Coordinates of C-alpha atoms in Angstrom, one line a residue:
Chain K
M17 CA 73.2 146.7 137.7
T18 CA 74.2 150.7 137.9
E19 CA 74.5 152.5 135.1
Y20 CA 77.0 155.2 134.6
L21 CA 77.6 158.0 132.6
T22 CA 80.9 159.8 131.8
T23 CA 81.7 163.5 131.5
I24 CA 85.1 164.7 129.7
G25 CA 86.6 168.0 128.9
L26 CA 90.1 168.9 127.9
E27 CA 92.7 170.9 128.2
F28 CA 95.4 171.6 125.1
H29 CA 98.1 173.1 124.9
A30 CA 99.7 174.2 121.8
E31 CA 102.6 176.2 120.4
L32 CA 102.3 179.3 118.8
K33 CA 104.4 179.4 115.2
T34 CA 106.2 182.8 116.6
K35 CA 110.1 183.2 115.7
T36 CA 110.1 184.9 118.9
K37 CA 109.2 183.6 122.1
I38 CA 106.3 185.9 123.6
F39 CA 107.7 189.1 125.9
C40 CA 111.1 188.6 124.3
S41 CA 113.0 188.2 121.1
C42 CA 114.9 185.6 122.0
P43 CA 114.2 182.9 119.4
T44 CA 111.7 180.1 120.0
D45 CA 113.4 177.4 118.0
A46 CA 113.4 174.0 119.3
G47 CA 117.2 172.3 119.4
G48 CA 119.4 174.4 121.1
E49 CA 122.0 173.5 123.2
P50 CA 120.6 174.3 127.1
N51 CA 120.2 177.5 128.3
T52 CA 121.3 179.1 124.8
H53 CA 118.2 181.1 123.7
V54 CA 117.5 183.1 127.2
C55 CA 117.6 187.0 127.6
P56 CA 117.0 188.6 130.8
V57 CA 113.5 188.8 130.7
C58 CA 112.2 185.5 130.1
L59 CA 115.0 184.4 132.7
G60 CA 112.8 187.1 135.0
L61 CA 116.2 188.9 136.0
P62 CA 116.1 192.2 138.4
G63 CA 114.6 194.9 136.3
V64 CA 113.4 193.7 132.8
L65 CA 109.7 194.7 131.0
P66 CA 108.8 192.2 129.1
V67 CA 106.2 193.2 125.2
L68 CA 103.9 191.3 124.1
N69 CA 104.4 189.8 120.8
R70 CA 102.2 191.2 118.0
H71 CA 102.2 187.9 115.9
A72 CA 101.7 185.8 118.7
V73 CA 98.3 187.7 119.4
E74 CA 97.5 187.8 115.8
L75 CA 97.9 183.4 115.6
A76 CA 95.3 183.1 119.4
V77 CA 92.7 185.6 117.7
M78 CA 92.8 182.7 114.1
A79 CA 92.8 179.7 117.1
G80 CA 90.0 181.2 118.2
L81 CA 88.1 182.5 114.9
A82 CA 88.7 179.1 113.8
L83 CA 86.8 177.8 116.3
N84 CA 84.0 179.9 116.4
C85 CA 84.7 182.1 119.4
Q86 CA 83.3 185.2 120.6
I87 CA 87.1 187.9 120.4
A88 CA 87.8 189.6 123.3
E89 CA 87.8 193.3 122.0
Y90 CA 89.9 193.8 125.8
S91 CA 92.2 191.3 127.2
K92 CA 95.1 191.9 129.5
F93 CA 97.8 189.4 131.7
D94 CA 97.5 188.3 134.9
R95 CA 100.1 186.4 137.1
K96 CA 99.7 182.8 138.0
N97 CA 101.7 182.3 141.3
Y98 CA 103.7 179.0 142.5
F99 CA 107.4 177.7 143.3
Y100 CA 108.5 175.2 140.6
P101 CA 111.9 175.3 138.8
D102 CA 110.7 175.6 135.2
L103 CA 109.5 179.0 136.2
P104 CA 112.0 181.5 136.7
K105 CA 109.7 183.9 138.0
G106 CA 108.4 182.5 139.9
Y107 CA 105.0 182.8 138.5
Q108 CA 103.9 182.2 135.1
V109 CA 102.3 185.3 132.4
T110 CA 99.2 183.9 131.7
Q111 CA 95.3 185.4 131.4
Y112 CA 92.6 185.2 134.0
P113 CA 89.0 186.6 133.9
M114 CA 90.1 187.8 130.8
P115 CA 91.0 185.4 128.3
I116 CA 91.7 186.5 124.4
C117 CA 88.5 184.4 122.9
H118 CA 85.7 183.3 124.9
D119 CA 82.6 181.0 124.2
G120 CA 83.6 179.1 121.0
Y121 CA 82.4 175.4 119.6
I122 CA 83.5 173.2 117.0
D123 CA 81.1 170.5 115.9
L124 CA 81.8 166.9 116.2
P125 CA 80.1 164.7 113.5
L126 CA 79.0 161.1 115.4
A127 CA 78.7 157.4 113.7
D128 CA 75.2 157.3 113.9
G129 CA 75.5 160.7 111.9
A130 CA 74.4 162.6 114.5
V131 CA 76.1 165.7 115.8
R132 CA 78.0 166.8 119.3
H133 CA 78.0 170.4 120.1
V134 CA 81.2 170.6 121.9
R135 CA 81.2 173.8 123.8
I136 CA 85.0 176.3 124.1
N137 CA 84.9 177.7 127.0
R138 CA 88.3 180.0 127.1
I139 CA 91.5 180.5 124.5
H140 CA 93.8 182.3 126.9
L141 CA 97.0 183.7 125.9
E142 CA 100.0 182.3 128.1
E143 CA 104.0 181.9 128.6
D144 CA 105.8 178.2 128.0
A145 CA 107.8 176.8 131.2
G146 CA 111.5 175.5 131.5
K147 CA 112.4 171.9 130.3
L148 CA 113.6 170.6 133.9
V149 CA 116.4 167.0 133.5
H150 CA 115.8 165.3 136.2
S151 CA 119.5 163.9 137.7
G152 CA 118.7 159.2 137.9
E153 CA 117.3 157.1 136.4
H154 CA 112.9 158.1 137.4
I155 CA 112.0 161.1 139.0
Q156 CA 111.3 160.0 142.1
D157 CA 115.7 158.9 142.9
S158 CA 116.8 162.0 141.4
H159 CA 118.9 164.6 144.0
Y160 CA 119.0 167.4 141.4
S161 CA 116.9 169.2 138.4
L162 CA 119.1 171.0 134.9
P163 CA 116.8 173.5 134.3
D164 CA 117.4 174.0 130.4
Y165 CA 114.7 178.1 129.9
N166 CA 115.3 177.7 126.1
R167 CA 111.0 176.6 126.1
A168 CA 110.4 179.4 129.1
A169 CA 108.0 181.8 127.4
V170 CA 107.0 180.2 124.2
P171 CA 103.9 181.4 123.3
L172 CA 100.5 179.4 124.2
I173 CA 97.2 178.9 123.2
E174 CA 95.1 177.1 126.3
I175 CA 92.0 175.9 125.1
V176 CA 89.4 174.6 127.7
T177 CA 86.3 173.1 126.6
E178 CA 83.4 172.4 128.4
P179 CA 82.1 169.0 130.2
D180 CA 80.2 168.1 127.3
I181 CA 82.7 164.6 125.4
T182 CA 81.0 162.0 126.9
S183 CA 83.5 159.3 126.0
A184 CA 87.0 158.2 124.9
E185 CA 86.2 157.6 121.6
E186 CA 84.5 161.1 121.9
A187 CA 86.9 162.8 123.5
R188 CA 89.8 161.1 120.6
N189 CA 87.6 162.4 117.6
F190 CA 86.6 165.8 118.9
G191 CA 91.2 165.8 120.1
E192 CA 91.8 164.9 116.0
S193 CA 89.2 167.5 114.9
L194 CA 90.9 170.4 116.8
R195 CA 94.8 169.6 115.9
L196 CA 93.1 169.4 111.8
I197 CA 92.1 172.7 112.8
L198 CA 95.1 174.7 114.3
L199 CA 96.5 172.9 111.7
Y200 CA 94.5 174.4 108.9
A201 CA 94.5 177.5 110.9
G202 CA 98.4 177.9 110.8
V203 CA 98.5 178.8 114.3
S204 CA 100.8 176.1 115.8
D205 CA 102.5 172.7 114.4
V206 CA 100.1 170.4 116.1
R207 CA 102.8 167.3 116.7
M208 CA 101.4 165.4 119.9
E209 CA 104.9 163.2 119.9
Q210 CA 106.9 166.8 120.1
G211 CA 104.8 169.0 122.7
S212 CA 103.4 171.6 120.7
L213 CA 100.3 170.3 121.0
R214 CA 99.3 168.7 124.6
C215 CA 96.6 167.2 126.2
D216 CA 94.9 167.1 130.1
V217 CA 91.6 165.0 130.4
N218 CA 88.6 166.3 132.9
I219 CA 86.9 162.9 133.9
S220 CA 83.9 162.4 135.9
V221 CA 81.6 159.6 136.4
R222 CA 78.1 159.9 138.0
P223 CA 75.2 157.1 138.3
A224 CA 72.7 157.9 135.6
D225 CA 70.1 158.2 138.0
S226 CA 72.2 160.9 139.4
A227 CA 71.7 164.4 138.6
A228 CA 75.5 165.9 140.1
L229 CA 78.3 165.2 137.9
G230 CA 81.2 162.9 140.2
V231 CA 84.4 164.8 141.6
K232 CA 86.8 164.8 138.7
V233 CA 89.8 163.6 138.3
E234 CA 92.3 165.1 136.0
I235 CA 95.0 162.7 134.2
K236 CA 98.4 164.4 132.6
N237 CA 101.6 163.3 130.4
L238 CA 98.8 162.6 128.0
N239 CA 101.9 161.9 124.3
S240 CA 99.2 160.9 121.7
F241 CA 95.7 160.5 121.2
R242 CA 95.4 156.7 121.4
S243 CA 96.7 157.3 125.0
V244 CA 93.9 160.3 125.5
Y245 CA 91.3 156.7 124.6
R246 CA 93.3 154.9 126.7
A247 CA 94.1 157.2 129.9
I248 CA 90.2 157.7 129.4
Q249 CA 89.4 154.4 128.9
Y250 CA 91.4 152.8 132.6
E251 CA 89.5 156.0 134.4
E252 CA 86.4 155.7 133.4
Q253 CA 86.5 152.1 135.2
R254 CA 88.5 152.4 137.9
Q255 CA 85.5 155.3 139.0
R256 CA 82.4 153.2 138.4
E257 CA 84.3 149.9 139.9
L258 CA 85.1 152.5 143.1
L259 CA 81.5 154.1 143.0
A260 CA 79.8 150.7 142.5
G261 CA 82.0 149.0 145.4
G262 CA 80.4 151.9 147.7
G263 CA 83.5 154.0 147.5
S264 CA 84.1 157.5 146.5
V265 CA 86.6 159.5 144.0
V266 CA 89.1 161.4 145.4
Q267 CA 89.6 164.7 143.3
E268 CA 93.1 164.5 142.3
T269 CA 95.6 165.3 139.1
R270 CA 96.8 161.7 138.0
L271 CA 99.7 160.1 135.3
W272 CA 98.6 158.2 132.9
D273 CA 101.3 155.8 132.3
E274 CA 101.9 154.2 128.3
A275 CA 103.9 151.5 129.7
S276 CA 101.5 149.8 131.9
G277 CA 98.5 151.7 131.0
E278 CA 97.1 152.8 134.1
T279 CA 96.7 156.5 135.2
R280 CA 98.2 157.1 138.9
A281 CA 98.1 159.4 142.1
M282 CA 100.2 162.6 141.4
R283 CA 99.3 164.9 144.0
S284 CA 95.5 165.9 145.9
K285 CA 94.1 169.3 144.4
E286 CA 93.6 171.1 147.4
D287 CA 97.5 171.9 147.9
A288 CA 97.9 172.3 145.0
H289 CA 96.0 175.0 143.2
D290 CA 96.2 178.2 145.2
Y291 CA 98.1 180.7 142.6
R292 CA 97.1 184.3 143.9
Y293 CA 96.4 185.3 140.1
F294 CA 96.9 189.5 140.2
P295 CA 96.9 192.1 137.3
E296 CA 101.1 191.3 135.4
P297 CA 101.9 195.2 136.0
D298 CA 104.1 195.2 132.8
L299 CA 102.4 194.7 130.5
V300 CA 99.6 196.5 128.6
P301 CA 96.0 195.1 128.3
V302 CA 95.6 194.5 124.7
V303 CA 92.5 196.3 122.5
I304 CA 91.0 194.3 118.9
D305 CA 89.3 196.9 117.4
A306 CA 86.4 195.6 114.0
A307 CA 89.5 196.6 111.9
W308 CA 92.6 194.6 113.2
L309 CA 89.7 191.8 113.5
A310 CA 88.7 192.1 110.4
E311 CA 92.9 191.5 108.5
I312 CA 92.8 189.0 111.3
A313 CA 89.8 186.9 109.7
E314 CA 91.5 188.1 106.6
K315 CA 94.4 186.4 107.0
L316 CA 92.8 182.7 108.1
P317 CA 93.0 179.6 105.4
E318 CA 90.2 178.0 104.2
L319 CA 89.3 175.2 107.1
P320 CA 89.0 171.5 106.7
A321 CA 85.4 171.5 106.9
A322 CA 85.0 174.6 104.6
R323 CA 87.5 172.7 102.2
Q324 CA 85.4 169.1 102.6
Q325 CA 82.3 170.4 101.8
R326 CA 84.3 171.8 98.6
F327 CA 85.2 168.8 97.5
E328 CA 82.1 167.1 98.0
S329 CA 79.7 169.9 96.2
E330 CA 81.7 171.6 94.1
L331 CA 83.5 169.2 92.7
G332 CA 82.1 165.7 93.1
L333 CA 84.5 164.3 95.3
S334 CA 83.0 161.6 97.5
H335 CA 82.2 161.9 100.9
Y336 CA 85.5 158.9 102.2
D337 CA 87.8 160.4 99.3
A338 CA 87.2 164.1 99.9
G339 CA 87.7 163.4 103.8
Q340 CA 91.3 161.1 102.7
L341 CA 91.9 164.3 100.9
V342 CA 91.2 166.3 103.7
I343 CA 92.9 164.9 106.4
S344 CA 96.3 165.4 105.1
P345 CA 96.6 169.7 104.6
P346 CA 99.9 169.1 101.9
L347 CA 97.7 166.0 100.3
A348 CA 94.9 168.1 99.7
R349 CA 96.7 171.3 98.7
F350 CA 98.5 169.5 96.0
F351 CA 94.6 168.4 95.1
D352 CA 94.1 172.1 94.6
A353 CA 97.5 173.3 93.0
V354 CA 97.1 170.5 89.5
Y355 CA 92.6 170.2 89.9
T356 CA 93.0 174.3 88.8
L357 CA 95.9 173.1 86.4
F358 CA 93.8 169.5 84.8
P359 CA 90.5 170.3 86.5
E360 CA 89.6 166.2 87.1
A361 CA 89.0 166.0 90.3
K362 CA 87.6 161.8 90.7
T363 CA 90.6 161.6 88.0
V364 CA 93.6 163.7 91.0
A365 CA 91.7 162.6 93.6
N366 CA 92.2 158.5 92.6
W367 CA 96.4 159.3 91.2
L368 CA 96.9 161.2 94.6
L369 CA 95.0 158.1 96.6
G370 CA 96.1 155.8 94.9
D371 CA 99.8 155.7 93.5
I372 CA 101.2 158.6 95.6
S373 CA 99.2 157.7 98.6
R374 CA 101.7 154.4 97.8
L375 CA 104.1 155.9 97.0
L376 CA 104.4 158.4 100.5
N377 CA 103.7 155.2 102.5
E378 CA 107.0 153.4 101.1
S379 CA 108.9 156.5 101.9
D380 CA 107.7 157.3 105.3
A381 CA 107.3 161.3 103.9
E382 CA 104.6 164.2 103.5
L383 CA 103.6 165.9 100.0
D384 CA 105.0 168.4 100.1
A385 CA 108.7 167.2 101.6
V386 CA 108.7 165.5 98.3
P387 CA 110.5 167.1 95.2
L388 CA 107.2 165.9 93.1
D389 CA 105.6 169.6 91.2
A390 CA 102.2 170.1 90.6
S391 CA 102.0 171.0 87.3
E392 CA 104.4 168.6 86.3
F393 CA 101.7 165.8 87.7
A394 CA 99.7 167.9 86.1
Y395 CA 101.6 167.7 82.6
L396 CA 101.6 163.8 83.3
L397 CA 98.0 163.4 83.4
S398 CA 96.8 165.7 80.6
E399 CA 99.2 163.3 78.0
V400 CA 97.3 160.3 79.9
K401 CA 93.8 161.8 78.5
K402 CA 95.0 162.8 75.6
G403 CA 96.4 158.6 74.2
A404 CA 100.4 160.4 74.2
I405 CA 101.2 157.9 77.3
N406 CA 99.9 155.2 79.2
Q407 CA 98.7 154.4 81.7
A408 CA 102.0 152.0 82.7
S409 CA 104.0 154.5 81.9
A410 CA 102.6 157.0 83.0
K411 CA 103.5 155.7 86.4
T412 CA 106.7 154.7 85.8
V413 CA 107.5 158.6 85.3
L414 CA 105.3 159.1 88.0
E415 CA 107.7 157.5 90.5
E416 CA 111.4 159.0 89.2
M417 CA 108.9 162.9 89.8
F418 CA 108.2 161.6 92.9
R419 CA 111.8 160.1 93.5
Q420 CA 114.5 162.9 91.8
G421 CA 111.6 165.4 91.0
G422 CA 111.9 166.9 86.4
K423 CA 109.7 167.8 84.2
A424 CA 107.9 165.6 82.7
A425 CA 108.4 165.9 78.8
E426 CA 111.5 165.1 79.6
I427 CA 111.4 162.3 81.0
I428 CA 108.1 160.9 78.7
A429 CA 111.4 161.9 76.1
A430 CA 114.5 160.0 77.9
H431 CA 112.2 156.3 78.1
G432 CA 110.7 157.1 74.7
F433 CA 107.4 157.0 76.4
A434 CA 106.0 158.6 74.1
Q435 CA 103.1 157.0 72.8
I436 CA 102.4 156.0 69.0
S437 CA 98.7 158.4 67.7
D438 CA 100.3 159.6 64.7
S439 CA 97.4 158.3 62.8
G440 CA 100.2 157.8 59.6
A441 CA 102.6 155.7 61.6
L442 CA 99.7 153.2 63.1
Q443 CA 98.7 152.5 59.3
A444 CA 101.9 151.3 58.4
Q445 CA 102.5 149.4 61.8
V446 CA 98.6 148.2 61.8
E447 CA 98.7 147.1 57.2
Q448 CA 102.3 145.1 58.1
V449 CA 100.3 143.0 60.6
L450 CA 97.5 142.8 59.0
I451 CA 99.8 140.8 55.9
A452 CA 102.2 138.5 59.2
N453 CA 98.9 137.8 60.8
A454 CA 96.4 135.9 57.6
Q455 CA 94.6 133.2 59.6
P456 CA 94.0 135.5 62.4
V457 CA 93.1 138.0 59.7
A458 CA 90.4 135.6 58.3
D459 CA 89.6 134.3 61.2
Y460 CA 88.0 137.4 62.2
R461 CA 86.4 137.7 58.6
A462 CA 84.6 134.8 59.8
G463 CA 83.0 136.2 63.0
K464 CA 85.5 135.2 65.6
K465 CA 85.5 138.8 66.8
A466 CA 87.9 137.7 70.0
A467 CA 91.1 137.1 67.3
L468 CA 90.9 141.3 66.3
G469 CA 92.2 141.3 70.8
F470 CA 95.0 139.4 69.4
L471 CA 96.2 141.5 66.3
V472 CA 96.2 144.4 68.8
G473 CA 98.3 143.4 71.0
Q474 CA 100.8 142.3 67.5
V475 CA 100.6 145.6 67.1
M476 CA 101.2 146.2 70.3
K477 CA 104.1 143.7 70.5
Q478 CA 105.5 145.5 67.1
T479 CA 105.7 148.8 68.6
R480 CA 107.4 148.1 72.3
G481 CA 104.3 148.9 74.3
Q482 CA 104.1 152.2 72.3
A483 CA 101.3 152.6 69.9
N484 CA 97.6 154.0 71.5
P485 CA 96.0 150.6 72.3
A486 CA 92.5 152.5 71.7
M487 CA 93.2 153.9 67.9
V488 CA 95.1 150.7 66.9
R489 CA 92.2 148.7 67.8
E490 CA 89.9 151.3 65.7
L491 CA 92.2 151.1 63.4
L492 CA 92.3 147.6 63.0
E493 CA 88.6 147.5 62.9
K494 CA 88.1 150.0 59.5
A495 CA 90.7 147.9 57.9
L496 CA 89.4 144.6 59.2
E497 CA 85.5 145.9 57.7
S498 CA 86.9 147.4 55.2
E499 CA 88.2 144.6 52.9
N500 CA 85.4 142.2 53.7
Chain Y
M6 CA 96.6 198.8 165.6
S7 CA 92.8 197.8 165.3
E8 CA 91.9 195.4 168.3
R9 CA 90.3 193.6 165.7
R10 CA 92.7 190.6 164.4
I11 CA 91.4 190.7 160.3
I12 CA 93.7 188.1 159.5
S13 CA 94.0 185.1 161.3
R14 CA 97.1 183.2 162.5
D15 CA 96.2 180.1 159.9
D16 CA 95.3 182.6 156.8
A17 CA 99.5 184.8 158.0
E18 CA 100.8 180.6 157.8
H19 CA 98.9 179.6 155.1
V20 CA 100.5 182.4 152.7
A21 CA 103.5 182.1 154.4
R22 CA 104.1 178.9 153.6
L23 CA 103.0 180.0 149.9
A24 CA 105.6 182.3 149.8
H25 CA 108.4 179.8 151.0
L26 CA 109.0 181.9 154.0
R27 CA 109.9 180.9 157.9
F28 CA 109.2 182.7 160.3
T29 CA 110.4 182.8 164.0
E30 CA 107.2 183.9 166.8
A31 CA 107.9 187.3 167.1
E32 CA 107.8 187.7 162.7
M33 CA 104.7 186.2 163.0
T34 CA 103.5 188.4 164.8
D35 CA 104.8 191.4 163.5
C36 CA 103.8 190.1 160.0
M37 CA 100.0 189.6 161.1
E38 CA 100.2 192.9 162.5
K39 CA 101.5 194.8 159.7
L40 CA 99.5 192.6 156.6
G41 CA 96.8 193.7 158.8
S42 CA 97.1 197.3 159.0
I43 CA 97.3 196.6 155.0
L44 CA 94.0 194.9 154.7
E45 CA 92.4 196.9 157.1
Y46 CA 93.0 200.0 154.8
M47 CA 91.7 198.3 151.4
Q48 CA 88.4 197.6 154.0
E49 CA 87.9 201.7 154.2
L50 CA 88.4 201.9 150.1
Q51 CA 85.9 199.2 150.1
K52 CA 83.4 201.2 152.0
I53 CA 83.6 203.8 148.7
D54 CA 80.3 203.6 146.0
T55 CA 81.4 202.7 143.3
T56 CA 78.7 202.1 141.2
G57 CA 78.4 202.9 137.6
V58 CA 82.4 202.7 137.9
A59 CA 84.3 200.6 135.5
P60 CA 86.6 198.1 137.5
T61 CA 89.7 199.1 136.4
T62 CA 92.3 196.3 134.9
H63 CA 95.6 198.7 134.8
V64 CA 96.9 201.7 135.8
L65 CA 98.1 203.3 133.2
P66 CA 96.4 205.3 130.1
L67 CA 98.3 202.1 127.7
T68 CA 97.0 199.7 125.3
N69 CA 98.6 197.3 122.7
V70 CA 102.0 198.2 122.9
F71 CA 103.6 195.5 120.7
R72 CA 106.9 193.9 119.7
A73 CA 107.4 193.0 116.5
D74 CA 108.7 189.1 115.8
E75 CA 112.1 188.7 115.0
P76 CA 114.3 187.6 116.5
G77 CA 116.7 190.0 118.6
E78 CA 120.2 189.4 121.2
T79 CA 120.2 186.4 123.5
L80 CA 122.7 185.6 126.8
P81 CA 125.9 183.7 126.1
R82 CA 125.1 181.1 128.5
E83 CA 127.9 182.0 130.6
R84 CA 125.8 185.2 131.4
A85 CA 123.5 183.5 132.4
L86 CA 124.2 181.0 134.5
A87 CA 126.9 183.1 135.9
N88 CA 124.7 184.3 139.1
A89 CA 123.5 180.1 139.7
P90 CA 124.5 179.4 143.1
A91 CA 124.8 175.9 141.5
R92 CA 125.6 174.5 138.3
E93 CA 125.9 171.4 136.0
G94 CA 127.1 171.9 132.3
G95 CA 125.6 174.0 130.5
S96 CA 122.7 174.2 132.8
F97 CA 121.2 175.9 136.3
K98 CA 121.6 173.4 139.1
V99 CA 118.4 173.2 141.5
P100 CA 116.8 171.0 144.0
R101 CA 114.8 167.8 143.4
I102 CA 111.1 168.5 143.4
I103 CA 108.8 166.2 144.7

């Protein structure tokens, strides 16, 4: 049987986190009534002049730096011409021959410990299109469309990889890595389900003994990395079967159908791509000099790989624990905030990945959206360490702070959780227990050391669980040995 | 006008199709001639030796014209839709595509 190799390149569109559109001051907030976040510029009315949003440029450069790209000192905008009613102007403003970032990469760790070096060809700035609402049940039987231009001209970056990816698994991992990097860099919300991050796949298959790449197919309508994975597996199989049966692959765009788990032909490439790009005369070129570049680089936060490295080598966390924290920026930020005040990395990580993660799962919330305060949590941990409160009580205090916020000290006091660690007070309790339990005391002194556990239990019971058990044990031992 | 056809009939029809334009036979002949003379002029320009001349990417001697990322006024929806040939509710209404 012939062996086949798969070659995959990915294209991402990420909405930049700006307050306003790329060439006008309309707000980018989602959820407005249709056609209320529009103005003459983004509606493409005659005689208007677009002006570039400086923050969008900075975010694109940050994305480039985070993805190891070269930043172009000089870049410019072009018009991509096509007629589709989601574009009010009849063209999309984008960057064609001179993108703002180029030649980057992500080093993707593979399951076998090796690394896949996936090159990024380019990142360019462009405007998003509007949203078309179609009449009828399906687009095929709709009679007309209702364009909503609230999304038109929201700033996007398009990120294009080289065809360096070889499997569905790698494509999914690459997407997840890229998503996390953009999230850490703070350039985009990267919510695939809401469309602020989109991914298209270019895929071809060829016999292993053939040097030339096969005919590539583009897959669109992928709304999660799970869809990316499934669509690649489906398409890989479809193309292999075509080739094995003596057929050939047609260069085309196919749509992923989530429900049926299949890709379907949408349009063939030849008639779709004649965009007649030309320079956008209304926008002047962008020059990013060394000083501006340095200023932007300065603002770039710590990225996932650096944070993972720091958690492991500086703080001594295991690779697994560090990875579990890094994958959630709110969790990792909270970890850092707590660690500054309570510098015992392993203990903090255990609480975060244990009880706090459980509470987050139960409430389906993100850590930055709950009232739990990092400094109050650090205080709670230090009280546990001092022995001022026991582990079980601490969990109750944590749950209360998680749900309602508040100060650890007040919650401990309100519940009477303060552990008795005053040796004078405990000594009195110990003496009472020794008098009341003559038989176990005698047993212990006769050599039955297990009796100690019973006596500790009695002191705990007498203090309603608030005695510091380690101190009780110590005091009991001292008393039992000395009077022997 | 030149005897040579600089633009072929196929190219002209292709360009018209991309621009969503329909022409009568006479209009098409006229367009081909006019387009041809523009392209002929371009051919003249292409004769100039540009060795060592940096490509022009923009005609204005300006770079880095920006606006701050501050929300401004939007158009009231009634005004945004005022010129729409057809509308439904708060939206423009256009013929179905595909």
